[in-house]
Coordinates of C-alpha atoms in Angstrom, one line a residue:
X18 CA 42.2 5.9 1.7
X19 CA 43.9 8.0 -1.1
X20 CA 45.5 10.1 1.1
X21 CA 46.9 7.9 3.7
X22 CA 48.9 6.0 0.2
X23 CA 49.5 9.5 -1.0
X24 CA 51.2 10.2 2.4
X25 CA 53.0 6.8 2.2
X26 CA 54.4 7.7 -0.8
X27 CA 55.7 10.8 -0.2
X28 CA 57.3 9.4 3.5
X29 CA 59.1 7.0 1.0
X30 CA 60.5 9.4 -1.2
X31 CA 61.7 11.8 1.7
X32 CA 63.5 9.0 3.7
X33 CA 64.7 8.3 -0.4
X34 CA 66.1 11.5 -0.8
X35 CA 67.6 12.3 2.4
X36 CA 69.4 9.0 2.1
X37 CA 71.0 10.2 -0.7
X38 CA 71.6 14.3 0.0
X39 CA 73.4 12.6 3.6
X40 CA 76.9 13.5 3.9
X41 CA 79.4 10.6 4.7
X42 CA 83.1 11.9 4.7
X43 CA 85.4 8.9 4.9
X44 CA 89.0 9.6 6.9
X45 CA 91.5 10.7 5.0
X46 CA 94.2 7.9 4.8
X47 CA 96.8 10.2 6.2
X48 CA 100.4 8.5 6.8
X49 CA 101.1 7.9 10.3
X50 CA 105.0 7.7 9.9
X51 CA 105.2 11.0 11.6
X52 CA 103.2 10.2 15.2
X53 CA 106.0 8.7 17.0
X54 CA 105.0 9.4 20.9
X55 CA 104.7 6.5 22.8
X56 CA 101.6 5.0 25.1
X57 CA 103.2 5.5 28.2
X58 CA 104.1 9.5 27.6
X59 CA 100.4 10.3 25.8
X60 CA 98.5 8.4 28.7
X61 CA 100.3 10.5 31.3
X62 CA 99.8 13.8 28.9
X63 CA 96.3 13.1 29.6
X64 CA 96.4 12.7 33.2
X65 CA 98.1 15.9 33.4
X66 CA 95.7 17.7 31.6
X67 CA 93.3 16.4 33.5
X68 CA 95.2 17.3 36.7
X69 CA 95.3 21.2 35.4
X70 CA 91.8 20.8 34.9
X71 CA 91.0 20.2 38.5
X72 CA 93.2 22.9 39.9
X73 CA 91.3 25.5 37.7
X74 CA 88.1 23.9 39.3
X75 CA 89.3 24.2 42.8
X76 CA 90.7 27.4 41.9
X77 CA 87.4 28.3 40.5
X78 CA 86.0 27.2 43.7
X79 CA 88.0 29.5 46.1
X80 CA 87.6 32.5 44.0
X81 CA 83.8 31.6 44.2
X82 CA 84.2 31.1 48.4
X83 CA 86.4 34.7 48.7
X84 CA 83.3 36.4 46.5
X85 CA 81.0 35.8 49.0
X86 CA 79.0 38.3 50.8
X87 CA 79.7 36.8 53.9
X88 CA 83.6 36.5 53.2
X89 CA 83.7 39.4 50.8
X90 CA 87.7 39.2 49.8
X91 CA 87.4 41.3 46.5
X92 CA 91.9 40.8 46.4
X93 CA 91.9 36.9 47.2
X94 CA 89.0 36.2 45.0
X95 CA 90.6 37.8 42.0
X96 CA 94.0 36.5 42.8
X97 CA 92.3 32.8 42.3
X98 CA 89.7 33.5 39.5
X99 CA 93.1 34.6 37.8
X100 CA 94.9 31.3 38.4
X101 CA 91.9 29.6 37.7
X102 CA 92.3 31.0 34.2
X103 CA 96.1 29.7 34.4
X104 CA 95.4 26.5 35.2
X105 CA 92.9 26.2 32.3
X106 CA 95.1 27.6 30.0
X107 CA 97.8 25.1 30.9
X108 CA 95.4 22.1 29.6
X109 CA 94.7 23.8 26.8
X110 CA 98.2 24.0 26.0
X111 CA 98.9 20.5 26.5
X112 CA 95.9 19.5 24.5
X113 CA 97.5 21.6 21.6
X114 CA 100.7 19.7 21.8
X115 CA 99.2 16.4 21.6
X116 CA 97.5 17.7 18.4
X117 CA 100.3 18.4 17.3
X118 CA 102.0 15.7 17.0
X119 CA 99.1 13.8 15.7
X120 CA 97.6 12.0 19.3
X121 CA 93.4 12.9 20.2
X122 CA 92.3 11.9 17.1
X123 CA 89.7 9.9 18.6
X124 CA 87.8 9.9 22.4
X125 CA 88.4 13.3 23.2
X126 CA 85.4 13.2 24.9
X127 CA 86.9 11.0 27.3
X128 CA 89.7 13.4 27.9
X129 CA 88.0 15.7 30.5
X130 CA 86.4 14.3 33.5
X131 CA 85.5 17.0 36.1
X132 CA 82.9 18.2 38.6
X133 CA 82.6 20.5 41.7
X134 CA 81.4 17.3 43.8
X135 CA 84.5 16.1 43.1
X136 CA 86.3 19.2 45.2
X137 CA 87.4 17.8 49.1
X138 CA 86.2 21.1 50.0
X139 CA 84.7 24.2 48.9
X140 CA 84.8 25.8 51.9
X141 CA 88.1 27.7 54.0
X142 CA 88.3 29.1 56.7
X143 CA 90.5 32.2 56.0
X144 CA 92.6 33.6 53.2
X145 CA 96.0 31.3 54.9
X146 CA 94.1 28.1 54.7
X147 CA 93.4 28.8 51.0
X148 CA 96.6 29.8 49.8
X149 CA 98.4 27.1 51.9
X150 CA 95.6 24.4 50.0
X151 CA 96.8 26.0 46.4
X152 CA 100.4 25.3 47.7
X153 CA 100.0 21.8 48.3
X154 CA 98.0 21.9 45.0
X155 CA 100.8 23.5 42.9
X156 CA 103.4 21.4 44.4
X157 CA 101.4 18.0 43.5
X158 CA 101.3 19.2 40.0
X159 CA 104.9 20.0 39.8
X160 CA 105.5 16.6 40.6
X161 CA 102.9 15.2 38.4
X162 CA 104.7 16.9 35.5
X163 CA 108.0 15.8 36.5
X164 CA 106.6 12.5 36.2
X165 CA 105.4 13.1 33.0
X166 CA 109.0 14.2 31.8
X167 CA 110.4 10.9 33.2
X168 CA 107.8 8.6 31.5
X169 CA 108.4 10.2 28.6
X170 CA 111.9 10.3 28.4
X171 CA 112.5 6.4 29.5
X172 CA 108.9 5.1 28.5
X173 CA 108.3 1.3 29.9
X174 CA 108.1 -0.2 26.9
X175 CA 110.0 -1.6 24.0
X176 CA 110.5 1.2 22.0
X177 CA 113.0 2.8 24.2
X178 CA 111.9 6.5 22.7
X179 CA 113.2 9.6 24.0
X180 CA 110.9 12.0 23.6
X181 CA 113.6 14.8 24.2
X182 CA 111.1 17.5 22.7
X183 CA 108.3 17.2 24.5
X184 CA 110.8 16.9 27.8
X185 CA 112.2 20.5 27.0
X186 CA 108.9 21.6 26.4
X187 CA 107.3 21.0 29.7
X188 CA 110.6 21.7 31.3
X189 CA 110.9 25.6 29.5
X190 CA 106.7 26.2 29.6
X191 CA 105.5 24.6 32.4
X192 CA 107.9 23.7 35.3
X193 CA 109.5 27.0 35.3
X194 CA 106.2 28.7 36.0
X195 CA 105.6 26.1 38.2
X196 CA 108.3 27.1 40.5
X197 CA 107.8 30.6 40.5
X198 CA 103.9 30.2 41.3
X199 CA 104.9 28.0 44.8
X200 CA 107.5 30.6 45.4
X201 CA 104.6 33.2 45.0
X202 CA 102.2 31.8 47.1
X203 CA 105.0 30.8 49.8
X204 CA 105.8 34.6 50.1
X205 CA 101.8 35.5 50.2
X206 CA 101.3 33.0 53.2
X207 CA 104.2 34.5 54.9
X208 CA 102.6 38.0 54.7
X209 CA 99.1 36.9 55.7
X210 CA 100.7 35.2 58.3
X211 CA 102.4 38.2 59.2
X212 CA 99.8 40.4 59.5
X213 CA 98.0 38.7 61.8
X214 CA 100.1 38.2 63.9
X215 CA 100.4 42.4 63.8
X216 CA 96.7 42.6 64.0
X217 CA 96.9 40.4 67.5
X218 CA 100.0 42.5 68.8
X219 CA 97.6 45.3 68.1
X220 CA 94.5 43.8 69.9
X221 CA 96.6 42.4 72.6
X222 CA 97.8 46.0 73.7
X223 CA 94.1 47.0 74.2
X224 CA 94.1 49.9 72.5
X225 CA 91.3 49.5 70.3
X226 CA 89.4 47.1 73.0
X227 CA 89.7 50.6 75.3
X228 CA 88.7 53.0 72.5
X229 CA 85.5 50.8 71.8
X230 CA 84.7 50.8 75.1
X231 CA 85.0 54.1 75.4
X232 CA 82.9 54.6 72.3
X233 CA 80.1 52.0 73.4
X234 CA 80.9 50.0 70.6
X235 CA 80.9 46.5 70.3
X236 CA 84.1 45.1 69.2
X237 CA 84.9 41.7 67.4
X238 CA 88.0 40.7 66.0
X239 CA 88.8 41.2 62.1
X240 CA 88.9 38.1 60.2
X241 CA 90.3 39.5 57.1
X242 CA 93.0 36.6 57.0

């Protein structure tokens, strides 16, 4: 009987002195004169970030497909690992700006919303299909940030707020890229594109079909685009 009140006792004086050894830091009361971006603009901020977050994913995912030992395409797979990384970075960098002028304060775990089940496909066909998918992907996010730069330079609201900064931001680090990146991709597709059509020239003048034959061995067409 002692010990089970000894053992009360000293469960009362732990919960006693943890109470008082618990750390509760109030918010500074920082001034908020100086956070002057408007609803509209920081609501599509997040939605681009989130959009940059699901290119790197799907990104992620065809680098993933092209690593395959079944696809085993050791040039495509580092080409979108690579601008998997680019797409990351580029919500990262957005996330920064909003920090810095004072937004995600509170629910950033709300910000980021992604999953591979949330990917159309994870799957391509050949190296053309890819690249033409990360086209279309790269052009959707141009737009999306020229929408952002409109929002945020005529916001629907009262306040009637230019944000002229955060326009020429986005405008010098993002779009610029943005445009050079399609162009990129546009010229790969092109080449791929290209070389098949060499590669069928080639099997069409049955040159290689006659030299297997003549070899015994089995011939099937490359699928290396």
């Amino acid at each position: 009987m002692k010990s089970i009140v000894a053992f009360a006792f000293l469960a009362v004086v732990i919960s006693a002195v943890s109470s008082e050894l618990h750390c509760t830091v109030k918010r500074p009361n920082i001034p908020n004169d100086w956070i002057d971006m408007v609803r509209p603009c920081v609501e599509e901020m997040k939605k681009q970030i989130q959009k940059e977050i699901n290119a790197s994913m799907k990104y992620l995912a065809m680098g993933a497909h092209f690593s395959r030992d079944t696809v085993n395409r050791p040039g495509f797979a580092k080409y979108f690992f690579e601008a998997a990384s680019e797409e990351r970075e580029h919500a990262i960098k957005l996330i920064k700006y909003l920090l810095m002028r004072g937004e995600l304060v509170s629910g950033v775990s709300k910000l980021i919303k992604t999953s591979f089940d949330a990917l159309p496909t994870t799957h391509w066909n050949n190296a053309v299909a890819a690249l033409e998918d990360a086209l279309k992907t790269e052009a959707e996010v141009t737009k999306s940030i020229r929408n952002v730069i409109s929002v945020c330079e005529e916001p629907n609201d009262n306040s009637r707020f230019n944000d002229y900064h955060l326009s020429d931001y986005l405008t010098g680090e993002f779009l610029e890229e943005q445009y050079k990146g399609q162009r990129d991709i546009a010229g790969k597709i092109s080449n791929s594109r290209n070389l098949w059509a060499t590669m069928v020239n080639l099997e069409n003048s049955c040159s290689i079909k006659n030299c297997c034959k003549q070899c015994k061995i089995k011939y099937s067409r490359p699928q290396f685009v």
